[in-house]
mmCIF file of C-alpha atoms and ligand atoms in Angstrom:
data_model
loop_
_atom_site.group_PDB
_atom_site.id
_atom_site.type_symbol
_atom_site.label_atom_id
_atom_site.label_comp_id
_atom_site.label_asym_id
_atom_site.label_seq_id
_atom_site.Cartn_x
_atom_site.Cartn_y
_atom_site.Cartn_z
ATOM 1 C CA UNK A 1 0.000 0.000 0.000
ATOM 2 C CA UNK A 2 1.348 3.464 -0.913
ATOM 3 C CA UNK A 3 2.415 5.710 1.967
ATOM 4 C CA UNK A 4 0.919 9.171 1.686
ATOM 5 C CA UNK A 5 1.780 12.107 3.939
ATOM 6 C CA UNK A 6 -1.032 14.646 4.153
ATOM 7 C CA UNK A 7 -0.341 18.189 5.377
ATOM 8 C CA UNK A 8 -3.316 20.204 6.590
ATOM 9 C CA UNK A 9 -5.155 17.077 7.730
ATOM 10 C CA UNK A 10 -7.014 19.092 10.390
ATOM 11 C CA UNK A 11 -8.485 21.438 7.746
ATOM 12 C CA UNK A 12 -11.797 21.437 5.896
ATOM 13 C CA UNK A 13 -10.561 19.411 2.921
ATOM 14 C CA UNK A 14 -7.791 17.410 4.622
ATOM 15 C CA UNK A 15 -9.813 16.038 7.508
ATOM 16 C CA UNK A 16 -12.454 14.638 5.164
ATOM 17 C CA UNK A 17 -9.847 13.178 2.818
ATOM 18 C CA UNK A 18 -7.988 11.543 5.712
ATOM 19 C CA UNK A 19 -11.247 9.858 6.749
ATOM 20 C CA UNK A 20 -12.062 8.690 3.217
ATOM 21 C CA UNK A 21 -8.550 7.375 2.560
ATOM 22 C CA UNK A 22 -8.165 5.303 5.721
ATOM 23 C CA UNK A 23 -8.274 2.006 3.824
ATOM 24 C CA UNK A 24 -6.829 3.277 0.523
ATOM 25 C CA UNK A 25 -3.373 4.419 1.562
ATOM 26 C CA UNK A 26 -1.096 4.185 4.550
ATOM 27 C CA UNK A 27 -1.532 7.695 5.877
ATOM 28 C CA UNK A 28 0.870 9.931 7.779
ATOM 29 C CA UNK A 29 -0.846 13.046 9.089
ATOM 30 C CA UNK A 30 1.528 15.328 11.004
ATOM 31 C CA UNK A 31 -0.287 18.168 12.722
ATOM 32 C CA UNK A 32 0.567 21.851 13.093
ATOM 33 C CA UNK A 33 -0.611 21.737 16.715
ATOM 34 C CA UNK A 34 1.990 19.024 17.383
ATOM 35 C CA UNK A 35 4.856 21.156 16.038
ATOM 36 C CA UNK A 36 4.690 20.291 12.320
ATOM 37 C CA UNK A 37 5.189 23.799 10.925
ATOM 38 C CA UNK A 38 6.078 24.082 7.237
ATOM 39 C CA UNK A 39 7.482 27.582 7.787
ATOM 40 C CA UNK A 40 10.164 26.253 10.192
ATOM 41 C CA UNK A 41 12.667 24.707 7.816
ATOM 42 C CA UNK A 42 15.003 23.062 10.338
ATOM 43 C CA UNK A 43 12.374 21.381 12.461
ATOM 44 C CA UNK A 44 10.437 20.407 9.316
ATOM 45 C CA UNK A 45 13.533 18.725 7.878
ATOM 46 C CA UNK A 46 14.115 16.849 11.128
ATOM 47 C CA UNK A 47 10.538 15.576 11.300
ATOM 48 C CA UNK A 48 10.485 14.510 7.647
ATOM 49 C CA UNK A 49 13.921 12.881 7.835
ATOM 50 C CA UNK A 50 12.465 10.400 10.276
ATOM 51 C CA UNK A 51 9.500 9.517 8.070
ATOM 52 C CA UNK A 52 9.093 7.377 4.999
ATOM 53 C CA UNK A 53 6.461 8.169 2.388
ATOM 54 C CA UNK A 54 5.855 7.793 -1.357
ATOM 55 C CA UNK A 55 3.640 10.847 -1.865
ATOM 56 C CA UNK A 56 2.832 14.137 -0.196
ATOM 57 C CA UNK A 57 -0.585 15.695 -0.529
ATOM 58 C CA UNK A 58 0.095 19.300 0.413
ATOM 59 C CA UNK A 59 -3.145 20.840 1.667
ATOM 60 C CA UNK A 60 -1.819 23.003 4.513
ATOM 61 C CA UNK A 61 -2.194 26.670 3.659
ATOM 62 C CA UNK A 62 -3.162 30.118 4.813
ATOM 63 C CA UNK A 63 -6.722 30.218 3.441
ATOM 64 C CA UNK A 64 -8.431 33.376 4.672
ATOM 65 C CA UNK A 65 -8.923 35.327 1.437
ATOM 66 C CA UNK A 66 -9.986 38.615 3.059
ATOM 67 C CA UNK A 67 -7.548 38.629 5.983
ATOM 68 C CA UNK A 68 -4.676 37.758 3.637
ATOM 69 C CA UNK A 69 -4.710 41.371 2.404
ATOM 70 C CA UNK A 70 -3.631 42.559 5.892
ATOM 71 C CA UNK A 71 -1.670 39.488 7.002
ATOM 72 C CA UNK A 72 0.499 39.369 3.894
ATOM 73 C CA UNK A 73 3.670 38.270 5.629
ATOM 74 C CA UNK A 74 1.994 35.358 7.417
ATOM 75 C CA UNK A 75 0.195 34.324 4.230
ATOM 76 C CA UNK A 76 3.428 34.505 2.206
ATOM 77 C CA UNK A 77 5.345 32.497 4.800
ATOM 78 C CA UNK A 78 2.852 29.641 4.820
ATOM 79 C CA UNK A 79 1.838 29.628 1.146
ATOM 80 C CA UNK A 80 5.190 30.362 -0.462
ATOM 81 C CA UNK A 81 8.104 29.822 1.958
ATOM 82 C CA UNK A 82 6.325 26.788 3.469
ATOM 83 C CA UNK A 83 5.787 25.226 0.049
ATOM 84 C CA UNK A 84 9.445 25.770 -0.855
ATOM 85 C CA UNK A 85 10.609 24.175 2.410
ATOM 86 C CA UNK A 86 8.363 21.159 2.067
ATOM 87 C CA UNK A 87 8.957 20.645 -1.654
ATOM 88 C CA UNK A 88 12.742 20.722 -1.199
ATOM 89 C CA UNK A 89 12.687 17.848 1.298
ATOM 90 C CA UNK A 90 10.212 15.866 -0.784
ATOM 91 C CA UNK A 91 12.431 16.211 -3.857
ATOM 92 C CA UNK A 92 15.388 14.891 -1.853
ATOM 93 C CA UNK A 93 13.284 11.983 -0.633
ATOM 94 C CA UNK A 94 12.002 11.391 -4.187
ATOM 95 C CA UNK A 95 8.390 11.535 -3.054
ATOM 96 C CA UNK A 96 5.659 12.449 -5.520
ATOM 97 C CA UNK A 97 4.109 15.826 -4.734
ATOM 98 C CA UNK A 98 0.479 16.896 -5.087
ATOM 99 C CA UNK A 99 0.005 20.620 -4.494
ATOM 100 C CA UNK A 100 -3.476 21.878 -3.671
ATOM 101 C CA UNK A 101 -4.195 25.156 -5.393
ATOM 102 C CA UNK A 102 -7.208 27.299 -6.075
ATOM 103 C CA UNK A 103 -9.432 28.749 -8.788
ATOM 104 C CA UNK A 104 -8.468 32.133 -7.285
ATOM 105 C CA UNK A 105 -5.276 32.072 -9.380
ATOM 106 C CA UNK A 106 -7.502 33.358 -12.227
ATOM 107 C CA UNK A 107 -8.860 36.912 -12.588
ATOM 108 C CA UNK A 108 -12.412 35.751 -13.369
ATOM 109 C CA UNK A 109 -13.026 37.531 -16.686
ATOM 110 C CA UNK A 110 -16.231 36.502 -18.471
ATOM 111 C CA UNK A 111 -14.488 36.674 -21.861
ATOM 112 C CA UNK A 112 -11.933 34.074 -20.689
ATOM 113 C CA UNK A 113 -14.435 31.505 -19.348
ATOM 114 C CA UNK A 114 -14.126 28.629 -18.885
ATOM 115 C CA UNK A 115 -10.568 28.563 -17.593
ATOM 116 C CA UNK A 116 -8.609 25.468 -18.578
ATOM 117 C CA UNK A 117 -5.302 24.039 -17.338
ATOM 118 C CA UNK A 118 -3.669 25.981 -20.195
ATOM 119 C CA UNK A 119 -5.136 29.376 -19.183
ATOM 120 C CA UNK A 120 -2.557 31.767 -17.765
ATOM 121 C CA UNK A 121 -3.167 32.743 -14.116
ATOM 122 C CA UNK A 122 -3.333 36.404 -13.169
ATOM 123 C CA UNK A 123 -4.641 36.486 -9.587
ATOM 124 C CA UNK A 124 -6.303 39.590 -8.169
ATOM 125 C CA UNK A 125 -5.892 39.250 -4.400
ATOM 126 C CA UNK A 126 -2.949 38.401 -2.176
ATOM 127 C CA UNK A 127 -4.204 34.894 -1.319
ATOM 128 C CA UNK A 128 -4.472 33.987 -5.026
ATOM 129 C CA UNK A 129 -1.061 35.508 -5.714
ATOM 130 C CA UNK A 130 0.514 33.462 -2.900
ATOM 131 C CA UNK A 131 -1.066 30.225 -4.125
ATOM 132 C CA UNK A 132 0.147 30.908 -7.675
ATOM 133 C CA UNK A 133 3.639 31.584 -6.341
ATOM 134 C CA UNK A 134 3.403 28.155 -4.679
ATOM 135 C CA UNK A 135 2.401 26.623 -8.030
ATOM 136 C CA UNK A 136 5.431 28.201 -9.678
ATOM 137 C CA UNK A 137 7.748 26.522 -7.132
ATOM 138 C CA UNK A 138 6.464 23.011 -7.857
ATOM 139 C CA UNK A 139 5.526 23.435 -11.561
ATOM 140 C CA UNK A 140 6.760 20.693 -13.902
ATOM 141 C CA UNK A 141 7.572 18.305 -11.081
ATOM 142 C CA UNK A 142 4.328 18.064 -9.120
ATOM 143 C CA UNK A 143 0.660 17.521 -9.813
ATOM 144 C CA UNK A 144 -1.062 20.869 -9.207
ATOM 145 C CA UNK A 145 -4.696 20.279 -8.239
ATOM 146 C CA UNK A 146 -6.903 23.366 -8.342
ATOM 147 C CA UNK A 147 -10.084 23.333 -6.220
ATOM 148 C CA UNK A 148 -12.978 25.773 -5.907
ATOM 149 C CA UNK A 149 -15.437 26.160 -3.019
ATOM 150 C CA UNK A 150 -15.063 22.637 -1.579
ATOM 151 C CA UNK A 151 -17.994 21.462 0.573
ATOM 152 C CA UNK A 152 -18.996 18.463 2.660
ATOM 153 C CA UNK A 153 -22.066 17.324 4.575
ATOM 154 C CA UNK A 154 -20.890 16.630 8.097
ATOM 155 C CA UNK A 155 -20.628 19.173 10.901
ATOM 156 C CA UNK A 156 -17.012 20.234 10.502
ATOM 157 C CA UNK A 157 -15.856 23.254 12.550
ATOM 158 C CA UNK A 158 -14.986 25.416 9.507
ATOM 159 C CA UNK A 159 -18.223 25.967 7.634
ATOM 160 C CA UNK A 160 -18.186 25.709 3.858
ATOM 161 C CA UNK A 161 -20.562 27.493 1.506
ATOM 162 C CA UNK A 162 -23.193 24.728 1.647
ATOM 163 C CA UNK A 163 -23.467 24.585 5.431
ATOM 164 C CA UNK A 164 -23.175 28.338 5.898
ATOM 165 C CA UNK A 165 -26.112 29.030 3.623
ATOM 166 C CA UNK A 166 -28.217 26.068 4.733
ATOM 167 C CA UNK A 167 -27.872 26.945 8.426
ATOM 168 C CA UNK A 168 -28.626 30.635 7.884
ATOM 169 C CA UNK A 169 -31.767 29.789 5.939
ATOM 170 C CA UNK A 170 -32.839 27.185 8.512
ATOM 171 C CA UNK A 171 -32.590 29.977 11.078
ATOM 172 C CA UNK A 172 -34.711 32.210 8.831
ATOM 173 C CA UNK A 173 -31.887 34.701 8.311
ATOM 174 C CA UNK A 174 -32.304 36.954 5.255
ATOM 175 C CA UNK A 175 -29.287 36.850 3.011
ATOM 176 C CA UNK A 176 -27.938 38.177 -0.237
ATOM 177 C CA UNK A 177 -26.791 36.033 -3.148
ATOM 178 C CA UNK A 178 -24.626 37.322 -5.964
ATOM 179 C CA UNK A 179 -26.308 36.849 -9.325
ATOM 180 C CA UNK A 180 -23.548 38.004 -11.703
ATOM 181 C CA UNK A 181 -20.717 35.686 -10.704
ATOM 182 C CA UNK A 182 -19.573 32.145 -11.560
ATOM 183 C CA UNK A 183 -18.023 29.601 -9.218
ATOM 184 C CA UNK A 184 -17.665 25.823 -9.049
ATOM 185 C CA UNK A 185 -18.906 24.369 -5.748
ATOM 186 C CA UNK A 186 -17.168 20.992 -5.493
ATOM 187 C CA UNK A 187 -17.975 17.984 -3.297
ATOM 188 C CA UNK A 188 -14.898 17.064 -1.243
ATOM 189 C CA UNK A 189 -15.630 13.328 -1.655
ATOM 190 C CA UNK A 190 -15.222 13.804 -5.426
ATOM 191 C CA UNK A 191 -12.006 15.781 -4.864
ATOM 192 C CA UNK A 192 -10.750 12.841 -2.766
ATOM 193 C CA UNK A 193 -11.417 10.415 -5.626
ATOM 194 C CA UNK A 194 -9.748 12.781 -8.110
ATOM 195 C CA UNK A 195 -6.662 13.077 -5.902
ATOM 196 C CA UNK A 196 -6.576 9.302 -5.463
ATOM 197 C CA UNK A 197 -6.463 9.030 -9.254
ATOM 198 C CA UNK A 198 -3.647 11.619 -9.407
ATOM 199 C CA UNK A 199 -1.623 9.545 -6.939
ATOM 200 C CA UNK A 200 -2.279 6.196 -8.574
ATOM 201 C CA UNK A 201 -1.495 7.511 -12.049
ATOM 202 C CA UNK A 202 1.015 10.167 -11.042
ATOM 203 C CA UNK A 203 1.994 12.576 -13.790
ATOM 204 C CA UNK A 204 3.173 16.152 -13.166
ATOM 205 C CA UNK A 205 0.829 18.775 -14.580
ATOM 206 C CA UNK A 206 -2.133 20.983 -13.766
ATOM 207 C CA UNK A 207 -5.541 19.528 -12.940
ATOM 208 C CA UNK A 208 -8.869 21.220 -12.324
ATOM 209 C CA UNK A 209 -10.739 19.142 -9.747
ATOM 210 C CA UNK A 210 -14.031 21.002 -9.894
ATOM 211 C CA UNK A 211 -17.769 20.454 -10.259
ATOM 212 C CA UNK A 212 -20.111 22.319 -12.599
ATOM 213 C CA UNK A 213 -20.214 26.122 -12.403
ATOM 214 C CA UNK A 214 -23.154 28.089 -10.995
ATOM 215 C CA UNK A 215 -23.986 31.608 -9.956
ATOM 216 C CA UNK A 216 -24.202 31.858 -6.152
ATOM 217 C CA UNK A 217 -27.899 32.771 -6.522
ATOM 218 C CA UNK A 218 -28.567 29.566 -8.449
ATOM 219 C CA UNK A 219 -26.610 27.485 -5.941
ATOM 220 C CA UNK A 220 -28.586 28.982 -3.022
ATOM 221 C CA UNK A 221 -31.814 28.380 -4.934
ATOM 222 C CA UNK A 222 -30.901 24.703 -5.222
ATOM 223 C CA UNK A 223 -30.257 24.489 -1.467
ATOM 224 C CA UNK A 224 -33.767 25.899 -0.932
ATOM 225 C CA UNK A 225 -35.254 23.478 -3.434
ATOM 226 C CA UNK A 226 -33.674 20.317 -2.010
ATOM 227 C CA UNK A 227 -33.823 21.233 1.680
ATOM 228 C CA UNK A 228 -37.254 22.792 1.553
ATOM 229 C CA UNK A 229 -36.080 26.238 2.644
ATOM 230 C CA UNK A 230 -37.581 29.632 1.919
ATOM 231 C CA UNK A 231 -36.127 31.205 -1.227
ATOM 232 C CA UNK A 232 -37.867 34.502 -0.439
ATOM 233 C CA UNK A 233 -35.192 35.005 2.267
ATOM 234 C CA UNK A 234 -32.591 35.194 -0.512
ATOM 235 C CA UNK A 235 -32.184 38.547 -2.215
ATOM 236 C CA UNK A 236 -30.124 38.825 -5.418
ATOM 237 C CA UNK A 237 -27.258 41.309 -5.299
ATOM 238 C CA UNK A 238 -24.544 42.398 -7.724
ATOM 239 C CA UNK A 239 -20.951 41.203 -7.386
ATOM 240 C CA UNK A 240 -19.768 44.794 -7.130
ATOM 241 C CA UNK A 241 -22.092 45.642 -4.257
ATOM 242 C CA UNK A 242 -21.508 42.431 -2.303
ATOM 243 C CA UNK A 243 -17.736 42.416 -2.473
ATOM 244 C CA UNK A 244 -16.960 46.141 -2.570
ATOM 245 C CA UNK A 245 -15.284 46.213 0.862
ATOM 246 C CA UNK A 246 -13.684 42.788 0.598
ATOM 247 C CA UNK A 247 -10.454 41.473 -0.915
ATOM 248 C CA UNK A 248 -10.301 41.561 -4.718
ATOM 249 C CA UNK A 249 -11.441 38.219 -6.101
ATOM 250 C CA UNK A 250 -12.517 36.650 -9.418
ATOM 251 C CA UNK A 251 -16.051 37.359 -10.621
ATOM 252 C CA UNK A 252 -16.709 35.054 -13.564
ATOM 253 C CA UNK A 253 -14.542 32.113 -12.623
ATOM 254 C CA UNK A 254 -15.933 29.013 -14.294
ATOM 255 C CA UNK A 255 -13.221 26.373 -14.538
ATOM 256 C CA UNK A 256 -13.328 23.493 -16.991
ATOM 257 C CA UNK A 257 -12.982 20.103 -15.288
ATOM 258 C CA UNK A 258 -9.882 18.178 -16.201
ATOM 259 C CA UNK A 259 -10.215 15.101 -18.288
ATOM 260 C CA UNK A 260 -9.885 12.478 -15.567
ATOM 261 C CA UNK A 261 -11.599 9.149 -14.978
ATOM 262 C CA UNK A 262 -13.123 10.611 -11.820
ATOM 263 C CA UNK A 263 -16.474 12.234 -12.404
ATOM 264 C CA UNK A 264 -17.124 15.450 -10.521
ATOM 265 C CA UNK A 265 -20.791 15.685 -9.720
ATOM 266 C CA UNK A 266 -22.737 18.927 -10.043
ATOM 267 C CA UNK A 267 -23.998 20.700 -6.918
ATOM 268 C CA UNK A 268 -27.540 19.653 -7.838
ATOM 269 C CA UNK A 269 -26.617 15.970 -8.216
ATOM 270 C CA UNK A 270 -24.853 15.957 -4.860
ATOM 271 C CA UNK A 271 -27.732 17.712 -3.094
ATOM 272 C CA UNK A 272 -30.176 15.180 -4.532
ATOM 273 C CA UNK A 273 -27.886 12.324 -3.484
ATOM 274 C CA UNK A 274 -27.526 13.732 0.065
ATOM 275 C CA UNK A 275 -31.272 13.399 0.582
ATOM 276 C CA UNK A 276 -31.514 9.832 -0.655
ATOM 277 C CA UNK A 277 -28.597 8.801 1.590
ATOM 278 C CA UNK A 278 -29.793 10.435 4.822
HETATM 279 N N1 NAP B 1 -11.554 26.002 1.361
HETATM 280 C C1 NAP B 1 -11.616 26.544 0.159
HETATM 281 O O1 NAP B 1 -12.563 27.244 -0.189
HETATM 282 C C2 NAP B 1 -10.517 26.266 -0.859
HETATM 283 C C3 NAP B 1 -10.743 26.594 -2.206
HETATM 284 C C4 NAP B 1 -9.753 26.340 -3.149
HETATM 285 C C5 NAP B 1 -8.544 25.795 -2.759
HETATM 286 N N2 NAP B 1 -8.330 25.505 -1.442
HETATM 287 C C6 NAP B 1 -7.013 24.949 -1.075
HETATM 288 O O2 NAP B 1 -7.238 23.664 -0.510
HETATM 289 C C7 NAP B 1 -6.309 23.421 0.526
HETATM 290 C C8 NAP B 1 -7.060 23.019 1.791
HETATM 291 O O3 NAP B 1 -7.899 24.084 2.175
HETATM 292 P P1 NAP B 1 -8.805 24.011 3.493
HETATM 293 O O4 NAP B 1 -9.988 24.887 3.268
HETATM 294 O O5 NAP B 1 -8.984 22.597 3.888
HETATM 295 O O6 NAP B 1 -7.843 24.746 4.544
HETATM 296 P P2 NAP B 1 -8.120 25.035 6.083
HETATM 297 O O7 NAP B 1 -9.401 24.421 6.536
HETATM 298 O O8 NAP B 1 -7.931 26.500 6.304
HETATM 299 O O9 NAP B 1 -6.930 24.240 6.781
HETATM 300 C C9 NAP B 1 -5.614 24.672 6.657
HETATM 301 C C10 NAP B 1 -4.724 23.606 7.233
HETATM 302 O O10 NAP B 1 -3.365 24.058 7.169
HETATM 303 C C11 NAP B 1 -2.756 23.867 8.447
HETATM 304 N N3 NAP B 1 -1.683 24.841 8.608
HETATM 305 C C12 NAP B 1 -1.793 26.197 8.652
HETATM 306 N N4 NAP B 1 -0.577 26.742 8.807
HETATM 307 C C13 NAP B 1 0.332 25.724 8.852
HETATM 308 C C14 NAP B 1 1.745 25.651 8.978
HETATM 309 N N5 NAP B 1 2.487 26.756 9.117
HETATM 310 N N6 NAP B 1 2.327 24.437 8.983
HETATM 311 C C15 NAP B 1 1.596 23.308 8.861
HETATM 312 N N7 NAP B 1 0.250 23.311 8.728
HETATM 313 C C16 NAP B 1 -0.373 24.506 8.732
HETATM 314 C C17 NAP B 1 -3.913 24.078 9.431
HETATM 315 O O11 NAP B 1 -3.581 23.564 10.708
HETATM 316 P P3 NAP B 1 -4.485 24.012 12.000
HETATM 317 O O12 NAP B 1 -5.795 23.307 11.835
HETATM 318 O O13 NAP B 1 -3.718 23.530 13.178
HETATM 319 O O14 NAP B 1 -4.572 25.494 11.926
HETATM 320 C C18 NAP B 1 -5.020 23.275 8.717
HETATM 321 O O15 NAP B 1 -4.843 21.899 8.910
HETATM 322 C C19 NAP B 1 -5.475 24.695 0.669
HETATM 323 O O16 NAP B 1 -4.267 24.519 -0.018
HETATM 324 C C20 NAP B 1 -6.322 25.767 -0.002
HETATM 325 O O17 NAP B 1 -5.509 26.793 -0.545
HETATM 326 C C21 NAP B 1 -9.290 25.700 -0.486
#
């Protein structure tokens, strides 16, 4: 069985993947809270020297898009310096490297949709810039897996878009949904299967592990439809108005799914499936 080291295994994506992969790979999941800090080169080298693994799935990151604008140094240290530190050791150990990246590397121009693996990134905000800088470090030698708005169904501490909206609407909170924007909400279980494929058929390159694109308004409408919630609580709003005091981010950011064996289900398919399974 292949040995896979997962960084960021306490995060939204990593914790779900670690659960799903329990019987698929031999997992090593060092934790930040236990002193595994990718920004501390010496201690990182010492920890990794004592471990044996065939692949690294690098999910650990600074992920707060809005705060990244003020906490640039911290974001840069984790998303750029940290990647360099980790990648260097993995190269020495000849381990395959999967780097988790984001759709936020693109500027989200309608005329450029849908973005493919060949599209040239040009991120708008600091978070996107730091993730692209991370891509540039590993490019050509690693599999770069871009995600967008990953979601899951269990009660994880960090709420994703699905749970945030569902819980607000269950509590009868009025909310605004952007109607002139594109994004690709993606089921983490599908991402896990896509990443499993990338490990089992490892080939350096760029991969878009994303579901179908929607406008946020349409995605919220589907949550109302499948979970019997009140759509009249949802008011459409423009991208400009909603995000005017937030970090710059892509507006029309539909990504084209990569041509993999793994099928990435649409938000609607997954919502329908969640009801039949519960
Ligand atoms: N969530 C999204 O919307 C989204 C969208 C596109 C791409 N992505 C990418 O997907 C990956 C996973 O995202 P996520 O949402 O699961 O992230 P997350 O929930 O914010 O988790 C981040 C993880 O990184 C760890 N970490 C932070 N600083 C570290 C350091 N210096 N050394 C070692 N570990 C550190 C955290 O540990 P603690 O738990 O101890 O803090 C946590 O396990 C990231 O690369 C992100 O850029 C995410």
